[in-house]
């Protein structure tokens, strides 16, 4: 067994280390879902990263089973399937109806439709080593696609000169995980595990470089259409949170008049700053999931 054999001690060591790092990364969104559980609301979070992470784990488990003797790939991805399923179930419990329907549709399309199609094609049209090769390149293609996802965050960092949407700890986790899984793939001579992590390591280093370069820079405020979009998003987020936190009161209640006066006198810039802070936290959680959707499974 290549994954556990003592004839490959370095592969075994890096596989165990990769399991440990990836498992911690899978647990990164726990504070986010604790807030969701406490408030009984998803607060505008998106379910797509968790659905993608689940699909990624399913895909790598299937690859490991087809190739055989890849126990360490199976263990971490089985844990990932369980953890991501728990996240998705919690999301479905507390999400609004529209978000629930969207999540169900995405899961049926990706985790049932696309995954089922991959299984059928590889089982019916390929056999033996050709099946492993075909499935391996499918895994590489998907992993590369997930690794490219943080490009939008890097673009935002450059535009705003602010690193609030790209925590250093997540970038470091991405880099370390990519290094470990690359070495694991190298020692077991599996190019499909090693190749995508070269890209993961590259993006991780670039993210850390951007963080170091911009961490002491003065943020640049967005202008034009971008500013309008951000303002609208912040205003919507504030509205959602207030609606969830303030109990209903009669229209003629003195509390209504008091709240109205306070709202009229509130500084819009302060509200926007508070909303941006909350949005940054959301971005961090999503970034964690998107990153480990590729890194944690290979």
Coordinates of C-alpha atoms in Angstrom, one line a residue:
X1 CA 0.0 0.0 0.0
X2 CA 1.8 3.2 -1.2
X3 CA -0.2 5.4 1.1
X4 CA 0.7 3.5 4.3
X5 CA 3.7 1.3 3.5
X6 CA 6.8 1.8 5.5
X7 CA 8.7 1.2 2.3
X8 CA 7.7 4.7 1.5
X9 CA 8.5 6.4 4.9
X10 CA 8.7 9.9 3.4
X11 CA 5.4 9.6 1.5
X12 CA 3.8 8.2 4.7
X13 CA 5.2 11.2 6.7
X14 CA 4.1 13.8 4.3
X15 CA 0.7 12.1 3.8
X16 CA 0.1 12.2 7.6
X17 CA 1.2 15.9 7.8
X18 CA -1.0 16.7 4.8
X19 CA -3.9 15.1 6.5
X20 CA -3.3 17.1 9.7
X21 CA -3.0 20.5 7.9
X22 CA -5.9 19.8 5.6
X23 CA -8.1 18.7 8.5
X24 CA -7.4 22.0 10.4
X25 CA -8.3 23.9 7.2
X26 CA -11.5 22.0 6.9
X27 CA -12.4 23.2 10.4
X28 CA -11.7 26.9 9.6
X29 CA -15.3 27.8 9.0
X30 CA -16.5 26.5 12.4
X31 CA -16.6 30.1 13.9
X32 CA -18.7 31.2 11.0
X33 CA -21.2 28.4 11.5
X34 CA -21.3 28.9 15.2
X35 CA -22.5 32.4 14.5
X36 CA -25.0 31.1 12.1
X37 CA -26.3 28.6 14.8
X38 CA -26.4 31.3 17.5
X39 CA -28.3 33.9 15.3
X40 CA -30.4 31.3 13.4
X41 CA -29.5 33.1 10.2
X42 CA -26.9 32.7 7.4
X43 CA -26.3 36.5 7.2
X44 CA -25.9 36.5 3.5
X45 CA -23.2 33.8 3.4
X46 CA -23.1 31.8 0.1
X47 CA -23.2 27.9 0.1
X48 CA -21.3 27.5 -3.2
X49 CA -17.8 27.1 -1.6
X50 CA -19.0 24.3 0.7
X51 CA -20.8 22.5 -2.2
X52 CA -17.6 22.8 -4.3
X53 CA -15.4 21.5 -1.4
X54 CA -17.8 18.5 -1.0
X55 CA -17.6 17.7 -4.7
X56 CA -13.8 18.0 -4.6
X57 CA -13.5 15.5 -1.7
X58 CA -15.9 13.1 -3.5
X59 CA -13.8 13.3 -6.7
X60 CA -10.5 12.6 -4.9
X61 CA -12.0 9.7 -3.0
X62 CA -13.2 8.2 -6.3
X63 CA -9.8 8.7 -7.8
X64 CA -8.1 7.0 -4.7
X65 CA -10.5 4.1 -4.9
X66 CA -9.9 3.5 -8.6
X67 CA -6.1 3.8 -8.3
X68 CA -6.2 1.6 -5.1
X69 CA -3.7 1.7 -2.2
X70 CA -4.2 5.4 -1.5
X71 CA -5.4 5.2 2.1
X72 CA -4.2 8.7 3.1
X73 CA -6.1 10.4 0.3
X74 CA -9.2 8.5 1.3
X75 CA -8.9 9.4 5.0
X76 CA -8.7 13.2 4.6
X77 CA -11.3 13.4 1.9
X78 CA -13.7 11.2 3.9
X79 CA -13.3 13.6 6.8
X80 CA -13.8 16.4 4.3
X81 CA -17.1 14.9 3.0
X82 CA -18.4 14.6 6.5
X83 CA -17.5 18.1 7.6
X84 CA -18.7 19.8 4.4
X85 CA -22.0 17.9 4.6
X86 CA -22.5 19.1 8.2
X87 CA -21.8 22.7 7.0
X88 CA -24.3 22.3 4.1
X89 CA -27.0 20.8 6.4
X90 CA -26.6 23.7 8.8
X91 CA -26.8 26.2 6.0
X92 CA -30.0 24.6 4.6
X93 CA -31.6 24.7 8.1
X94 CA -31.0 28.4 8.6
X95 CA -30.9 29.8 5.1
X96 CA -33.9 31.7 3.5
X97 CA -36.0 29.7 1.1
X98 CA -34.5 31.2 -2.0
X99 CA -31.0 30.4 -0.9
X100 CA -32.1 26.8 0.1
X101 CA -33.5 26.2 -3.4
X102 CA -30.3 27.5 -5.0
X103 CA -28.2 25.3 -2.8
X104 CA -30.3 22.2 -3.6
X105 CA -30.1 23.0 -7.4
X106 CA -26.3 23.4 -7.3
X107 CA -25.9 20.1 -5.3
X108 CA -28.1 18.2 -7.8
X109 CA -26.2 19.7 -10.7
X110 CA -22.6 19.3 -9.4
X111 CA -22.6 16.6 -6.7
X112 CA -25.2 14.3 -8.3
X113 CA -25.2 15.2 -12.1
X114 CA -21.6 16.0 -12.9
X115 CA -20.1 13.5 -10.4
X116 CA -22.5 10.8 -11.7
X117 CA -21.5 11.6 -15.3
X118 CA -17.8 11.3 -14.4
X119 CA -18.3 8.0 -12.7
X120 CA -20.4 6.6 -15.7
X121 CA -17.9 7.8 -18.3
X122 CA -14.8 6.5 -16.6
X123 CA -16.4 3.1 -15.8
X124 CA -18.1 2.5 -19.2
X125 CA -15.6 4.0 -21.6
X126 CA -12.3 3.4 -19.9
X127 CA -10.6 0.4 -18.2
X128 CA -7.5 -0.3 -16.2
X129 CA -4.7 2.2 -16.4
X130 CA -6.6 4.4 -18.9
X131 CA -9.3 4.9 -16.4
X132 CA -6.8 6.1 -13.8
X133 CA -5.2 8.4 -16.3
X134 CA -8.5 9.9 -17.4
X135 CA -9.8 10.4 -13.9
X136 CA -6.4 11.8 -12.8
X137 CA -6.6 14.5 -15.4
X138 CA -10.2 15.3 -14.4
X139 CA -9.0 15.8 -10.8
X140 CA -6.1 18.0 -12.0
X141 CA -8.4 20.1 -14.1
X142 CA -10.9 20.7 -11.2
X143 CA -8.1 21.3 -8.7
X144 CA -6.5 23.9 -11.0
X145 CA -9.9 25.6 -11.4
X146 CA -10.3 25.8 -7.6
X147 CA -6.8 27.1 -7.1
X148 CA -7.5 29.9 -9.6
X149 CA -10.5 31.1 -7.5
X150 CA -8.4 33.3 -5.1
X151 CA -7.3 35.4 -8.1
X152 CA -10.4 37.6 -7.6
X153 CA -9.3 38.2 -4.0
X154 CA -5.8 39.1 -5.1
X155 CA -7.3 41.5 -7.6
X156 CA -9.3 43.2 -4.8
X157 CA -6.2 43.5 -2.6
X158 CA -4.3 45.3 -5.5
X159 CA -7.3 47.6 -6.3
X160 CA -8.0 48.6 -2.7
X161 CA -4.4 48.3 -1.3
X162 CA -6.0 46.6 1.6
X163 CA -5.3 43.0 2.9
X164 CA -8.5 42.7 5.0
X165 CA -10.0 40.3 2.5
X166 CA -6.9 38.0 2.4
X167 CA -5.7 36.9 5.9
X168 CA -2.0 35.9 6.1
X169 CA -2.9 32.8 8.0
X170 CA -5.0 31.4 5.2
X171 CA -2.3 32.2 2.6
X172 CA 0.3 30.4 4.8
X173 CA -2.0 27.4 5.2
X174 CA -2.5 27.3 1.4
X175 CA 1.3 27.3 0.8
X176 CA 2.2 24.7 3.5
X177 CA -0.6 22.4 2.4
X178 CA 0.5 22.7 -1.3
X179 CA 4.1 21.9 -0.4
X180 CA 3.2 18.9 1.7
X181 CA 0.8 17.4 -0.8
X182 CA 3.2 18.1 -3.7
X183 CA 6.0 16.1 -1.8
X184 CA 3.5 13.3 -1.1
X185 CA 2.6 13.1 -4.8
X186 CA 6.3 13.2 -5.7
X187 CA 7.3 10.4 -3.3
X188 CA 4.5 8.1 -4.4
X189 CA 5.2 9.1 -8.1
X190 CA 1.6 10.4 -8.7
X191 CA 1.7 13.4 -11.0
X192 CA -2.0 14.0 -10.6
X193 CA -1.5 14.7 -7.0
X194 CA 1.7 16.7 -7.4
X195 CA 1.0 18.9 -10.4
X196 CA -2.0 21.0 -9.1
X197 CA -0.1 21.7 -5.9
X198 CA 2.7 23.5 -7.9
X199 CA 0.1 26.0 -8.9
X200 CA -1.3 26.1 -5.3
X201 CA 2.2 26.8 -4.0
X202 CA 2.7 29.6 -6.5
X203 CA -0.6 31.3 -5.7
X204 CA 0.2 30.9 -1.9
X205 CA 3.6 32.6 -2.3
X206 CA 2.0 35.4 -4.4
X207 CA -0.7 36.0 -1.8
X208 CA 1.8 36.2 1.0
X209 CA 3.9 38.6 -1.0
X210 CA 0.9 40.8 -1.6
X211 CA 0.1 40.7 2.1
X212 CA 3.6 41.8 3.0
X213 CA 3.6 44.6 0.3
X214 CA 0.2 46.0 1.2
X215 CA -0.2 45.4 4.9
X216 CA 1.0 48.9 5.9
X217 CA -0.4 50.7 2.8
X218 CA -3.2 53.2 3.0
X219 CA -6.4 51.6 1.6
X220 CA -7.8 53.2 -1.5
X221 CA -11.6 53.9 -1.6
X222 CA -13.5 52.5 -4.5
X223 CA -14.9 54.9 -7.1
X224 CA -17.6 54.9 -9.7
X225 CA -19.5 51.8 -10.3
X226 CA -17.4 49.7 -7.9
X227 CA -18.1 52.1 -5.1
X228 CA -21.9 51.9 -5.9
X229 CA -21.8 48.1 -5.9
X230 CA -20.0 48.0 -2.5
X231 CA -22.2 50.6 -1.0
X232 CA -25.3 48.7 -2.1
X233 CA -23.9 45.5 -0.7
X234 CA -23.1 47.1 2.6
X235 CA -26.5 48.7 2.8
X236 CA -28.2 45.4 2.1
X237 CA -26.1 43.6 4.7
X238 CA -26.9 46.2 7.3
X239 CA -30.6 45.8 6.5
X240 CA -30.5 42.1 6.8
X241 CA -28.7 42.1 10.1
X242 CA -31.0 44.7 11.6
X243 CA -34.1 42.7 10.5
X244 CA -32.7 39.6 12.1
X245 CA -31.6 41.2 15.4
X246 CA -34.4 43.7 16.2
X247 CA -37.8 42.2 17.4
X248 CA -41.0 43.5 15.9
X249 CA -42.6 46.4 17.7
X250 CA -45.9 48.2 17.0
X251 CA -45.8 51.0 14.5
X252 CA -47.0 53.6 17.1
X253 CA -44.5 52.5 19.7
X254 CA -42.1 55.2 21.1
X255 CA -39.3 52.8 20.3
X256 CA -40.1 53.3 16.6
X257 CA -39.8 57.0 16.8
X258 CA -36.6 56.8 18.8
X259 CA -35.0 54.3 16.3
X260 CA -36.1 56.5 13.4
X261 CA -34.3 59.5 15.0
X262 CA -31.2 57.5 15.6
X263 CA -31.2 56.2 12.1
X264 CA -31.5 59.7 10.7
X265 CA -28.6 61.0 12.7
X266 CA -26.3 58.0 12.1
X267 CA -23.1 58.6 10.2
X268 CA -23.4 56.7 6.9
X269 CA -19.6 56.3 6.8
X270 CA -19.6 54.6 10.2
X271 CA -22.3 52.2 9.1
X272 CA -20.4 51.4 5.9
X273 CA -17.2 50.7 7.9
X274 CA -19.1 48.4 10.3
X275 CA -20.6 46.6 7.3
X276 CA -17.2 46.3 5.6
X277 CA -15.8 44.7 8.8
X278 CA -18.6 42.1 8.8
X279 CA -18.2 41.5 5.0
X280 CA -14.5 41.0 5.6
X281 CA -15.2 38.2 8.0
X282 CA -17.5 36.6 5.5
X283 CA -14.8 36.9 2.8
X284 CA -12.3 35.3 5.1
X285 CA -14.5 32.2 5.7
X286 CA -15.4 31.8 2.1
X287 CA -11.7 32.3 1.1
X288 CA -10.8 29.5 3.6
X289 CA -13.3 27.1 2.1
X290 CA -12.4 27.9 -1.5
X291 CA -8.7 27.4 -0.8
X292 CA -9.0 24.2 1.1
X293 CA -11.4 22.9 -1.5
X294 CA -8.3 22.3 -3.6
X295 CA -5.5 22.1 -1.1
X296 CA -7.1 20.0 1.6
X297 CA -8.0 17.1 -0.7
X298 CA -4.8 16.5 -2.6

